[in-house]
Amino acid sequence: MSGRITDPTGQTVAGVAVRLVRDGTRTTLDTVTNEAGYYFFPNLQPGTYEVRVSQDGFKSIQRDGVTVATADRQRLDFRLELGAVTETVTVTADASLLQVGSAEVATTVTARDYERLPQIQFNRMRSPATFLYLSPGVLGNVNNNGRDNVAASNQIQVNGSAKFSNELYMDGLPGRTNFNETAPPVDAVGEFKLQANQLSAEYGNTGSAVVTFTVKSGTNDFHGLLFDIFRNEKLDARSFLAPTRSTIRQNEFGATFGGPVLLPGLYNGKDRTFFFFAYTGSRKRGLDQIQRRRLPTPDERLGDFSGNTRLIYDPATTRSEGTRFIRTPFPGNVIPGNRLDPVALRVTELLPPLNLSGAGVLNFQDFIGERLLDPDVYLTRIDHSFAPSHRVFGTYNHTRIPRQNVTAAMADPFSDRTFQFITSHMIRGNYDWVAAPTVLNNLLVGFNQFRNPFRGFYANQGFAERFGIRGAVGDAFPSFGFTDGYAPLGRNSLSDSTESSFIVKNIANWTRGAHVFKFGVEYRQNLRWSEDQNASAGAYSFNNLGTALPTSPNNTGDAYASFLLGQVHSATLNLPFTSRARKPYWGFFVQDDVRLTPKLTLNLGVRYEITQAPWELDDQYSLVDLSTPNPAAGGRPGASVFAGSGQGRTGSSRLTDTGYDAFGPRVGFAWQLTSRTVLRGGYGLFYADNGIFPVTTGFRTIAGFQTLDQGITPPFVLSQGFPGGINPNPALEPGLLNGQNVTSRSGTMGLMPRTQNWSLSVQRELSRNWAMELSYVANRNTRQTAAGMINENQVHPRYLALGGLLTQNINSAAAREAGFAPPYPGFNGSVAQALRTYPQYLNITEQSAKAGTTFYNGFSARIRKRYSAGFTVDAHYTLSRNMGYADAGAAGFGTTNNMLQDNFNRQLEYALLPNDVPHAFVVQYSYELPFGPGKPLANTGVARHLLGGWILNAIHRYQCGVPLPILMNNSLPLFNRVLRPDIVSGTNLATGIAVGDFEPNSDRRINPEAFRNPAPFTFGSAGPAYHDLRQFPVLTEDFSILKNTNLTERFSVETSAQFINALNRHRFTDINVNFTNPAFGRASGSNIGRIITLGLKLKF
């Protein structure tokens, strides 16, 4: 909070005493105006304050109810009146709705919004980040396949930014990337603020947007609540295409409690020391579907395949006959008991009994779905004031998320059930020191940790030993896979990972004249630890070839019979591997908010950022360097390089350079044209995280074994175990990855993605409680992480003239006659492979290559009514366009292939991005019905209890669908990433069938007549995206109804009902965009149906 104090003539007055008193805690802050008549209170905790102004010779002024929001810059000027200081002028007018102190474009969601607006229990529980899409220009709550993703988090895209490029803060410091799994309880959040543009220089490592969550604190009075929110599928509506409602039983419950720290007889913390505690838990059960599988029959489990129509051949009788191999079938198709593999027998003994008949070969069924999801979140905050000049607070947030999930039906212990137990810790510490009336130092320290152990449910229980498996090097559950339709047995997952970050940030605030300076430094140490024991007891595969007649492999033999005989077809053994990586970050900034005139403020700042090159503590870091000679490829450029010192290594622990060019100036202005109109604008340069962590390829030992003669000779027999001689040491050979897909070093990998942001807006206060704003925002994103937009090993399109010759072997007569020869001795591949720039490799991905560029332009109109008379509303419309080319994940493609068709003609990829939403309208409102105590109607007698306390709330969201990227099966032998069809001119791209008339079994969203196959060995003419070809629009209405009933003066009860997608609108999703597919243009999915939850809260 800052302001200017003048006398009755308009002259500024120095030395005026200004005191702030925070409501609830009654803690005080004092300062005086400087020589220019300005006062300044930096780093205030969000809340409501009382402002007192006093100076000899003038009347004192007291202003109550001044609200300071998260990350706000509140300006409050005062004009003194002549008189005695003992006289007090009380001001009760509300603060202006205009933002006259900065150029930032922002949205604040308050505790009242959290309490009232409809909020879905999505998956784990309610998320504090759910309401991010209430801000203009935000996309993220609807995926690009059209499905809902209501648990928006840091994946949100603000004004065209890339996913994961924006930062989410809790109590002053950034949290982890996956905020939903580390977030504080919803009822612990006081408010959050989304700063979309024109950030102060104190914020960095972001793509121009920051979300700040502020946790509640205790007050001088004890306050708390108990609550439960209930969901059951019987209240829900099914999705349009679902035959039944999915089974979901969920309860979310919790409590909050806060107040002064009181130790009877020892300490009274009123006005000084406060605590706040919050807990939220959820218990969810849901077995959504029944899946049918095939298991061996009871006879087959004993080796009796007499009921099988295929002959089972004895692999022990394999013999050569001329140029072929033959075998003898088992008499009666029965394998003798003494021939059964002991490991296979022990596995088979644990198979469940069959429980299904009349379904052909399918004879077993079980449920799949989420068996258990029981998250718990605990938060504690302590605030203490040693003195008005020394204040501290600390926050600790801890999450525990155990989950069991089944994706494939099978009984234990062979269930596909996985167990995941996520835990996280967020610690924040804040120390404010008022060194002088014009100087405040703010020190923040923080720690984030996210641990994600993931394993098959029966890992770490010694099953490899129980089965008698030899050669196991870890305690993952051994898995067995089969052809011939048999269900796989066991889940071999066993891994653990931890991501941590230590953060220290210091900001010195100094007021001088009309200037408010901030000087700051920020340091982050990012750590990543991972342990991989997946398949450490082996992953084994069996097919019919082990018991088939080699001359008739398609209709003889059986995969389970091969298993019973121990005839392994292929197997993988992973040696346990641990990696420890580090990546530091530094930020330095200066900010000057200067009030040039009473009506004009400038926000000037500059930030310099360095993300240092990462390293792995044991030098387990390798990449392919495209300039290093490869001895195994005839000395051609392109070879594996290995970090560290010693033979075969580079001599450095880092394989990339640190970028030192992240210099970001920020400039903004706020010009108050009239008492009710403000013109604001600015420009800023921002840098996001470079996305690099060490690649450990070449240091992991993954031993693979496979039959080399089509099942005639197994690589080993199951009971004999893996062959010896597996070398756990890395082979530091330049040609280690020849013949494989590789990740290469990039000249741009160390650079931080850059965003240029500029904006211009006009705010107009329409009346005391109504305001509107017209805004223009632009984001120019360059150097975006987009490795998929580079394809270094694509064959040049000029070779398409060779036609079918590209698919011929380089050593074929046709290739020799055309003048082609192997690129290096020992090469054996196609002509196309030989023509690659680096023929020793398949596809090359440049690690964190900065090849993406996007350009967003958006105009928004917004109108807001401040809460008064029981009613508040906030509505905005956004008109925008987002162009460029970007990577699949960053732009929001999800699993769809990225856009790059021709690496040698990238400029053709510049088009509408898959996160382009040209029209979006969102409105939220809350209305307290005018009945009951303190209201104009029904405020006495029984009516006040029955009719009073009702609150109606709603969110309406209407927006265009995102573009549909058209592609087709890639038939070009160029190793390009995607192929598109030709576009037929003069035809409509979309069928134009509205969602209400759309029949998913017969109708198509895309007009197939608008496209055709390109000529052989040519690229298609269709572009990456078109304005007229989009997913169905998003049209949703969410409502909530609350009833507050006062039990006593201090206790009240709130009952509520939430209606998500209240009108049960359906929207078809998962539209097939593959022109080659017969289902092209058809939708195979639909959005969620209506969800109803019921809630009960006891408040005191």
XYZ file of C-alpha atoms in Angstrom, residues 340-349 466-470 563-566 718-720:
22
model
C 6.588 -79.149 -17.366
C 8.876 -76.288 -16.400
C 8.958 -75.935 -12.589
C 8.791 -72.135 -12.739
C 5.809 -72.258 -15.065
C 4.110 -74.756 -12.782
C 4.524 -72.557 -9.718
C 3.076 -69.640 -11.652
C 0.186 -71.722 -12.980
C -0.719 -73.026 -9.531
C 8.944 -68.085 -4.742
C 8.623 -68.919 -8.423
C 12.242 -70.078 -8.557
C 13.354 -67.545 -11.135
C 17.122 -67.413 -11.511
C 5.204 -71.301 -21.394
C 4.609 -74.633 -19.648
C 7.685 -75.979 -21.415
C 9.738 -72.885 -20.483
C 12.554 -70.276 -18.129
C 13.691 -72.403 -15.165
C 17.356 -72.049 -16.146
